[in-house]
CSV table of C-alpha atoms in Angstrom, one decimal:
chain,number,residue,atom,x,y,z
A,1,UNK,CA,49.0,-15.1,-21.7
A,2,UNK,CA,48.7,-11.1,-21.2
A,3,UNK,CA,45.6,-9.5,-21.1
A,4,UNK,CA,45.8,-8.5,-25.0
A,5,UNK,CA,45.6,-12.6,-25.9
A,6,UNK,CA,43.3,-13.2,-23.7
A,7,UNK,CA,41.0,-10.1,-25.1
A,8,UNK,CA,41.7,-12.0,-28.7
A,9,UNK,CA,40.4,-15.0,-26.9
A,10,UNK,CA,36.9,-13.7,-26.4
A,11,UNK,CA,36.5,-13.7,-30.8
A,12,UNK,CA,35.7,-16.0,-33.4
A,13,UNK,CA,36.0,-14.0,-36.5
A,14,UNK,CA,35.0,-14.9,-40.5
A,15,UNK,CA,37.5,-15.4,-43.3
A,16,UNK,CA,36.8,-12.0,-44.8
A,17,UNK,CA,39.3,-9.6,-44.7
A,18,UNK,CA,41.9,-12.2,-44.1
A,19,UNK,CA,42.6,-10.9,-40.5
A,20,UNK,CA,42.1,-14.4,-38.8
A,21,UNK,CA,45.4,-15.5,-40.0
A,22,UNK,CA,47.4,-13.1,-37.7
A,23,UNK,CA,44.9,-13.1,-35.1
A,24,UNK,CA,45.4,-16.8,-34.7
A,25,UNK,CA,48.9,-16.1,-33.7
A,26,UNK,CA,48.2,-13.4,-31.3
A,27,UNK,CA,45.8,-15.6,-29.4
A,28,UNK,CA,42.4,-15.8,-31.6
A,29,UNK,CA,39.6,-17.6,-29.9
A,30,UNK,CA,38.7,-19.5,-32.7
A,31,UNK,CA,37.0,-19.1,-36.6
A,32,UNK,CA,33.7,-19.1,-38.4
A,33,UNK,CA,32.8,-20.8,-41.8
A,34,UNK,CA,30.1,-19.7,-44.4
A,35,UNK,CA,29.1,-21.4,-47.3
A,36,UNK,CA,31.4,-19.4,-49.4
A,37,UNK,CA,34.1,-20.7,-47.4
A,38,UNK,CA,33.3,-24.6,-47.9
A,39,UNK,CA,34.0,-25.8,-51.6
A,40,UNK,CA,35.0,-29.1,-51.3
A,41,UNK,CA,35.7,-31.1,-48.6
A,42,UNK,CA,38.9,-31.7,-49.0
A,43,UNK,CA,39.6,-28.0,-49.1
A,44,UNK,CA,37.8,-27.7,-46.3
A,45,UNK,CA,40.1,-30.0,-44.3
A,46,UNK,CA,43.1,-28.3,-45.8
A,47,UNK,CA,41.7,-25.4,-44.6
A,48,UNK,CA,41.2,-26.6,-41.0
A,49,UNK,CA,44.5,-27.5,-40.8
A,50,UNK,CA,46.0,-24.6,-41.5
A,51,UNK,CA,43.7,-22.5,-39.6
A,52,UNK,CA,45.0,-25.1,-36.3
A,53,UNK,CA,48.4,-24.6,-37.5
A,54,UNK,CA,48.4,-20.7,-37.4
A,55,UNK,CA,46.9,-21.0,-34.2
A,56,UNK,CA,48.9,-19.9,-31.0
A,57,UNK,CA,46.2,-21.7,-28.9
A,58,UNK,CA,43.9,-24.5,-30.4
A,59,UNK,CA,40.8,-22.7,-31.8
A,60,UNK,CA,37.2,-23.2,-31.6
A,61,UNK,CA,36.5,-24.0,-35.4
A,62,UNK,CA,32.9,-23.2,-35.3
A,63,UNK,CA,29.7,-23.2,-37.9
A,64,UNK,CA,26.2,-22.5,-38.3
A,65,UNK,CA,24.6,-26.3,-39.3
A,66,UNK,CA,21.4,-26.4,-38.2
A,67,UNK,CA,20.0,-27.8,-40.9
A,68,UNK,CA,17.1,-26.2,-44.0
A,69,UNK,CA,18.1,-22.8,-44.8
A,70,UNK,CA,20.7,-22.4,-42.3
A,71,UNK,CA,23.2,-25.1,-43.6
A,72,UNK,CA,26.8,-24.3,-45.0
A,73,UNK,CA,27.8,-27.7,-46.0
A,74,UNK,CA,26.1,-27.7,-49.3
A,75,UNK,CA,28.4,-27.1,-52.0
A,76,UNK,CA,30.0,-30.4,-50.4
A,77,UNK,CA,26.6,-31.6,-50.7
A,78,UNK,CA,25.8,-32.0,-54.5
A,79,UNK,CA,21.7,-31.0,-53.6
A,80,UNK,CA,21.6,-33.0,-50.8
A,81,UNK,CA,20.2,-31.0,-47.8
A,82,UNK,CA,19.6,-31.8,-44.3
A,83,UNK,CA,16.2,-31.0,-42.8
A,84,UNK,CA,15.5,-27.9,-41.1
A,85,UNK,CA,14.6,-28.5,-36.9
A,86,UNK,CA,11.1,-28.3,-37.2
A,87,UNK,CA,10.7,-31.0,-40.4
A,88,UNK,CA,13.4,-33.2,-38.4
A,89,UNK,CA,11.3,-33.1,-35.5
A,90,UNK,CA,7.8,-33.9,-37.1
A,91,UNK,CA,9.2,-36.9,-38.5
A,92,UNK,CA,9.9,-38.6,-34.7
A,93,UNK,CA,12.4,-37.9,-32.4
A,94,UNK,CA,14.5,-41.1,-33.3
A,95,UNK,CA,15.0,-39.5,-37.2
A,96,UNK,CA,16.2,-36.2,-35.2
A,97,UNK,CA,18.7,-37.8,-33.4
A,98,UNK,CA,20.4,-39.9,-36.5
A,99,UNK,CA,20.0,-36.4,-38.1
A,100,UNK,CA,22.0,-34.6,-35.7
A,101,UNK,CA,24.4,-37.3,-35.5
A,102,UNK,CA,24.8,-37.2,-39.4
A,103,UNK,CA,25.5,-33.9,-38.8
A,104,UNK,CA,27.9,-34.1,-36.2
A,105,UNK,CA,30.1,-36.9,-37.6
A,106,UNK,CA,30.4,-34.8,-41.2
A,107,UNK,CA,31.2,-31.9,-39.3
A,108,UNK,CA,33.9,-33.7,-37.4
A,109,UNK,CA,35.3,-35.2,-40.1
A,110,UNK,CA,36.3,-31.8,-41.3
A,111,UNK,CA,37.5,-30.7,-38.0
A,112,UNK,CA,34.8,-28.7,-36.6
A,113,UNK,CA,34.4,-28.5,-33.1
A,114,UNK,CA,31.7,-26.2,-32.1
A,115,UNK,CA,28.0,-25.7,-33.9
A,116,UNK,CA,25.7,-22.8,-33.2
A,117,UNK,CA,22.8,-25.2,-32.9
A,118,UNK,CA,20.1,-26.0,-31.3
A,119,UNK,CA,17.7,-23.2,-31.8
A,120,UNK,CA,15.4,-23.0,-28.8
A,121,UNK,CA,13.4,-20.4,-29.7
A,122,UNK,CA,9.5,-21.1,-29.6
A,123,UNK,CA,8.2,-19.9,-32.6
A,124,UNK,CA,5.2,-18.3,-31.3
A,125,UNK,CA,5.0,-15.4,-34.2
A,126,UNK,CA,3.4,-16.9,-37.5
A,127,UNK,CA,4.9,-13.9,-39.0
A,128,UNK,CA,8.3,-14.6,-37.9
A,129,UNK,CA,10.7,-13.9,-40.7
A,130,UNK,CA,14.0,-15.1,-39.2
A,131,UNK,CA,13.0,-17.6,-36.6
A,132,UNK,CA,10.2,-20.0,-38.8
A,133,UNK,CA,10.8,-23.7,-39.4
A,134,UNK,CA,14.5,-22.8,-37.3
A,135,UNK,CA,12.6,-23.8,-34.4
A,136,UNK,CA,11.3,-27.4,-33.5
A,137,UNK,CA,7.8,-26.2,-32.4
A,138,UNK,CA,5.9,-23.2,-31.3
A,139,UNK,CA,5.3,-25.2,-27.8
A,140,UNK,CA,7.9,-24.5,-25.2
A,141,UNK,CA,7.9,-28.2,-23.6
A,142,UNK,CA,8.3,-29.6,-27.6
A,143,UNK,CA,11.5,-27.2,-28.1
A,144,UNK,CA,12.5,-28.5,-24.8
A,145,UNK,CA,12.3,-32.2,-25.4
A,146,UNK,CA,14.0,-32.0,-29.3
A,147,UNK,CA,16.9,-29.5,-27.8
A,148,UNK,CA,18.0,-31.9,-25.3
A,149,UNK,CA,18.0,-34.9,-28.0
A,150,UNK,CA,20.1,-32.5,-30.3
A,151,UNK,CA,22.4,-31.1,-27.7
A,152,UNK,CA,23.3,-34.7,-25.8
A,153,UNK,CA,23.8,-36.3,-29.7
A,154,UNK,CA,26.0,-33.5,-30.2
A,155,UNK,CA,28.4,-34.0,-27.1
A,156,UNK,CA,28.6,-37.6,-27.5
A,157,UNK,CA,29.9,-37.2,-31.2
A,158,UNK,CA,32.4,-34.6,-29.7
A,159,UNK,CA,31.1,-31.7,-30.8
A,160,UNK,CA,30.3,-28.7,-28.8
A,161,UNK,CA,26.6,-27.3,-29.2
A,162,UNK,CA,25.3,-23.7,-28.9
A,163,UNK,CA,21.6,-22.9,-27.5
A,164,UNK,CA,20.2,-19.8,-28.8
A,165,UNK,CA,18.6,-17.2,-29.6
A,166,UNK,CA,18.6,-16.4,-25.4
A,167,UNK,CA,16.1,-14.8,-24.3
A,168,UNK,CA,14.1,-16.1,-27.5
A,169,UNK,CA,13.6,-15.1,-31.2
A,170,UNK,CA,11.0,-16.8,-31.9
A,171,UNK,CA,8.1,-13.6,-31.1
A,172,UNK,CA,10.2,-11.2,-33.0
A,173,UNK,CA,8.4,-9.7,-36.2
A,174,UNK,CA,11.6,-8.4,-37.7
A,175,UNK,CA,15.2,-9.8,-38.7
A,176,UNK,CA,17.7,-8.7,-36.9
A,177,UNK,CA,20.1,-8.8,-39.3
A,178,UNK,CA,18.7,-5.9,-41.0
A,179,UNK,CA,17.0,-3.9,-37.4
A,180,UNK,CA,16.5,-4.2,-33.7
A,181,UNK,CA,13.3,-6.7,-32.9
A,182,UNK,CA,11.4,-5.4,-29.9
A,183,UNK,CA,10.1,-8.1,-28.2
A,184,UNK,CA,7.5,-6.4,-25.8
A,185,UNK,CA,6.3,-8.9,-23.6
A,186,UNK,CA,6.2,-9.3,-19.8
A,187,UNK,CA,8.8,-10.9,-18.1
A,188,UNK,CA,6.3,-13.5,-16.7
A,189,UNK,CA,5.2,-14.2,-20.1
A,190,UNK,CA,8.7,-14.6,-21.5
A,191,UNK,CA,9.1,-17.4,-18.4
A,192,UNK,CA,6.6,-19.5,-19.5
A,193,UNK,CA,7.2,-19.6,-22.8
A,194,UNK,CA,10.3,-18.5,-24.3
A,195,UNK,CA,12.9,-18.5,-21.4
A,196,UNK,CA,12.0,-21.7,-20.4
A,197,UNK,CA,14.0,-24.1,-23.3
A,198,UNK,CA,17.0,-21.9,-22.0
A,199,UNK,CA,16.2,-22.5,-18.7
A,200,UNK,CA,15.7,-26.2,-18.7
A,201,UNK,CA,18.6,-26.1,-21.0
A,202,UNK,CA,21.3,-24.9,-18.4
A,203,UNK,CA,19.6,-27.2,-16.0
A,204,UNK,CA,20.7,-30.1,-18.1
A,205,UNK,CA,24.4,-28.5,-18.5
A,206,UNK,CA,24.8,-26.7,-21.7
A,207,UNK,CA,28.2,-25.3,-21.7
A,208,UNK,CA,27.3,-22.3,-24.3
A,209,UNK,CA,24.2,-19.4,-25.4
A,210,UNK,CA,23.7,-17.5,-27.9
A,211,UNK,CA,22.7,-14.0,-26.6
A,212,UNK,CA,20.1,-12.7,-29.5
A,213,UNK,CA,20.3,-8.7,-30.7
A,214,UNK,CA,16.8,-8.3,-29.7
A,215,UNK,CA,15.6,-5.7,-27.5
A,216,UNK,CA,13.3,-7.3,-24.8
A,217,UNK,CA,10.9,-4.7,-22.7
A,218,UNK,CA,10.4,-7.0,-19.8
A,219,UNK,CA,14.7,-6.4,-19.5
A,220,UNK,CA,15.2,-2.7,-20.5
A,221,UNK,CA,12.9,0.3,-21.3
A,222,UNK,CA,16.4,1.8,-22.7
A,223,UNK,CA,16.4,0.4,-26.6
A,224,UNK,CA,19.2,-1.9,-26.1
A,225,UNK,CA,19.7,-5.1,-27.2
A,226,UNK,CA,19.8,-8.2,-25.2
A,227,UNK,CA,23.2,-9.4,-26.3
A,228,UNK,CA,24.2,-6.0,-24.5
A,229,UNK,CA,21.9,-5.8,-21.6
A,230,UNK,CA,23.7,-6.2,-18.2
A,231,UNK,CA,20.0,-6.7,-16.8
A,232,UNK,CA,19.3,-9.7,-19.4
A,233,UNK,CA,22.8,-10.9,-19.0
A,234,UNK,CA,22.8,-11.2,-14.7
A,235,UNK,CA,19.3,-12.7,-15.4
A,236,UNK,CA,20.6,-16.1,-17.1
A,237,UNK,CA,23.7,-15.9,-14.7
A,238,UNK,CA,21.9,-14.4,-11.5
A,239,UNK,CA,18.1,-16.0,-12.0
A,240,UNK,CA,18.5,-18.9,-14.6
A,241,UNK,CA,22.6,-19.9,-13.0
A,242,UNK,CA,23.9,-20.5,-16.3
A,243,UNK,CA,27.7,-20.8,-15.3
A,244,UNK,CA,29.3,-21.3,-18.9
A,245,UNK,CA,30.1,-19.1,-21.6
A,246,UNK,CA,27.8,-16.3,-23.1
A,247,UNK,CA,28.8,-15.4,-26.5
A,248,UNK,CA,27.1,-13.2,-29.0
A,249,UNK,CA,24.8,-13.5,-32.1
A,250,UNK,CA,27.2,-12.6,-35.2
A,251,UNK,CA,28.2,-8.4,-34.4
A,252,UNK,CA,28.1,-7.3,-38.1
A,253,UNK,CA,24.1,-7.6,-37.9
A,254,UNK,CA,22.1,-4.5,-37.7
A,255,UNK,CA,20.4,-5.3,-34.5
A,256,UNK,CA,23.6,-4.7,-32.9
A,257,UNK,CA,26.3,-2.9,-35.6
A,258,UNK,CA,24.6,0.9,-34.9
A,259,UNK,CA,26.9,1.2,-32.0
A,260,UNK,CA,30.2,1.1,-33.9
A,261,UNK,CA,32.3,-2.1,-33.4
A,262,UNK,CA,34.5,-1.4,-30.3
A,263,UNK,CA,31.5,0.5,-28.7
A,264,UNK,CA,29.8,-2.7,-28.6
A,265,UNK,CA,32.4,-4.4,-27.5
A,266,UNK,CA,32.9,-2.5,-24.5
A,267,UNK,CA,29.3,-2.5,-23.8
A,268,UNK,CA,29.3,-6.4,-24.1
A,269,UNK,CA,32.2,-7.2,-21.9
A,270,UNK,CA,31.1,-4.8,-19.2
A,271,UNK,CA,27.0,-6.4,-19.4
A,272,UNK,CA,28.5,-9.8,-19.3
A,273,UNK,CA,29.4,-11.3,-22.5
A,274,UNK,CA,32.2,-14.0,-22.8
A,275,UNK,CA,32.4,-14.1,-26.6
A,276,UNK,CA,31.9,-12.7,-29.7
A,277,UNK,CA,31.3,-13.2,-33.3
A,278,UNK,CA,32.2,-11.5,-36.4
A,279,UNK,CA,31.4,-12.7,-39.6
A,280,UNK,CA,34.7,-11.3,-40.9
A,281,UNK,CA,38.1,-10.1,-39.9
A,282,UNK,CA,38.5,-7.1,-41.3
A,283,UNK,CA,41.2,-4.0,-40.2
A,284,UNK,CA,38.1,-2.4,-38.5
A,285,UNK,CA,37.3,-5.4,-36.4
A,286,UNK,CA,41.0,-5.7,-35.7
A,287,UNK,CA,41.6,-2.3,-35.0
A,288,UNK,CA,38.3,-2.2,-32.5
A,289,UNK,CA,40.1,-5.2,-30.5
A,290,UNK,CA,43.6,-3.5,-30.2
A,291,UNK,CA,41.4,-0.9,-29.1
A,292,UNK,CA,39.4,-2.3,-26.5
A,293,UNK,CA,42.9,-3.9,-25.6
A,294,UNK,CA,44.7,-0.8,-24.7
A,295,UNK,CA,41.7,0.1,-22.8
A,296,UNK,CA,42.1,-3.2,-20.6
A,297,UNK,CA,45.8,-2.2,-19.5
A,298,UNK,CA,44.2,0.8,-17.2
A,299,UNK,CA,40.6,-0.4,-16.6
A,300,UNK,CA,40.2,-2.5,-13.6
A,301,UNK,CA,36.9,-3.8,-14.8
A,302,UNK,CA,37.6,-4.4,-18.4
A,303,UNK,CA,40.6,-6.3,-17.9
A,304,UNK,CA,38.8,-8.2,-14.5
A,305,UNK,CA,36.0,-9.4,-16.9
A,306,UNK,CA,38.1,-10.3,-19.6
A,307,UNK,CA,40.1,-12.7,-16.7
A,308,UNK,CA,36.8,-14.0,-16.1
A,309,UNK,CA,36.0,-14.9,-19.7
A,310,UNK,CA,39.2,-16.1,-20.6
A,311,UNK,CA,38.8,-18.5,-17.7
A,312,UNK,CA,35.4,-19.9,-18.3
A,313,UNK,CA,36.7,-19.6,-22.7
A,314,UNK,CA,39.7,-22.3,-21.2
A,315,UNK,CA,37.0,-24.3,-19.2
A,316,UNK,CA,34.4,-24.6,-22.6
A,317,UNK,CA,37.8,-26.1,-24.9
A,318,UNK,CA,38.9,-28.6,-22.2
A,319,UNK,CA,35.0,-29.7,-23.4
């Protein structure tokens, strides 16, 4: 593969806009679904297919199923709705676990291959508006203990999990989908609390994080978000030595989307991202690859890091 494919390898794009569908043949990492992509489930497997079909190299067909508010099966559903983490986990570790695997089996069923779950953020803010029941507990050794019973049941039903919100969402007071969180705690503090599910996390193994759009104080004094801080970045590979793929929350958010698409691109690839997600596919985020593409062909480091991702993007789908 040239350098171009392997750029388009570093994306998982939305349905919107329609510009999967070509992407797919030039080398597309993989897709996202939202609920408004998920009617029936035999659409949805029809919809899988194709997506494999289009696909020059097999994709990472990826969704957000963690369960309570975040859940995109549930037009399929008829009412029925999984539990969020933290309701799972108050009802015993054992109802967790057939959880997840309920999960996991319905999402493989429809050819799913990669969830953004577990959520190990400690939800330490009460007034939290985007983190909440999303997280198992606001104890750090609690989120520890339910993520690793949700990430193992996810590999042994084949499916690839996701931990995130690295460094930790859970003290924000903001959404970042609509702003930049500043998280303005010490570094120590962020260690004992909510580093530490990430931490024990890549000491288990975990294969893939989330890098959150939060700006963290204990990382950068410059208003930057973590997802494109080459300090908070080096720290999970250099400090934490988290060897697998770092992809980003979903681009389109505001936390992140002030820095024009290709912008943030180059900023991520250079601090240390593998991966990232837009919720559509849309000329724009087309046009900001090609971009970012042409870019590679005369910039050592660009098209070195890409190399690097690609790599580690090959290592995550022999999974």
């Amino acid at each position: 593969m040239n350098i171009r494919e392997k750029l388009y390898q570093m994306f998982i794009l939305g349905l919107e806009g329609g510009g999967y569908k070509k992407a797919l043949t030039e080398g597309l990492g993989g897709v996202i679904f939202f609920t408004k992509d998920i009617q029936t489930a035999g659409q949805f497997r029809e919809l899988t297919s194709e997506i494999k079909s289009f696909a020059k190299v097999p994709p990472f067909l990826s969704i957000d199923q963690e369960g309570g508010r975040v859940e995109r099966t549930e037009n399929i559903h008829n009412g029925k709705k999984y539990l969020s983490a933290k309701f799972a986990f108050e009802k015993g570790e054992e109802f967790l676990k057939e959880q997840t695997k309920e999960i996991a089996l319905e999402l493989k069923s429809y050819g799913v291959n990669l969830n953004f779950a577990p959520c190990l953020d400690v939800n330490t803010n009460s007034s939290n508006p985007i983190i909440g029941e999303r997280a198992f507990s606001d104890n750090a050794d609690s989120v520890i203990k339910a993520g690793r019973i949700v990430t193992e049941t996810y590999r042994e039903s084949g499916i690839i999990p996701c931990a995130k919100h690295y460094p930790g969402h859970g003290d924000a007071d903001a959404d970042s989908h609509l702003t930049l969180p500043r998280i303005d705690l010490s570094l120590e503090e962020m260690e004992r609390t909510h580093i530490k599910p990430f931490a024990a996390a890549v000491k288990d193994g975990i294969e893939l994080i989330m890098a959150a759009h939060l700006h963290c104080t204990c990382f950068d004094k410059e208003i930057i978000p973590a997802s494109l801080s080459k300090t908070a970045l080096s720290y999970l590979r250099d400090t934490l030595g988290f060897d697998g793929v770092i992809i980003s929350d979903d681009m389109m958010m505001k936390g992140v989307s002030q820095f024009g698409i290709a912008t943030a691109i180059e900023k991520g690839i250079r601090a240390g991202l593998n991966m990232f997600i837009h919720r559509n596919s849309t000329p724009d985020v087309i046009d900001a690859i090609e971009k970012i593409s042409e870019k590679a062909r005369t910039d050592t480091e660009l098209s070195e890091k890409i190399e690097k991702s690609y790599e580690k993007i090959m290592h995550l789908k022999s999974f």
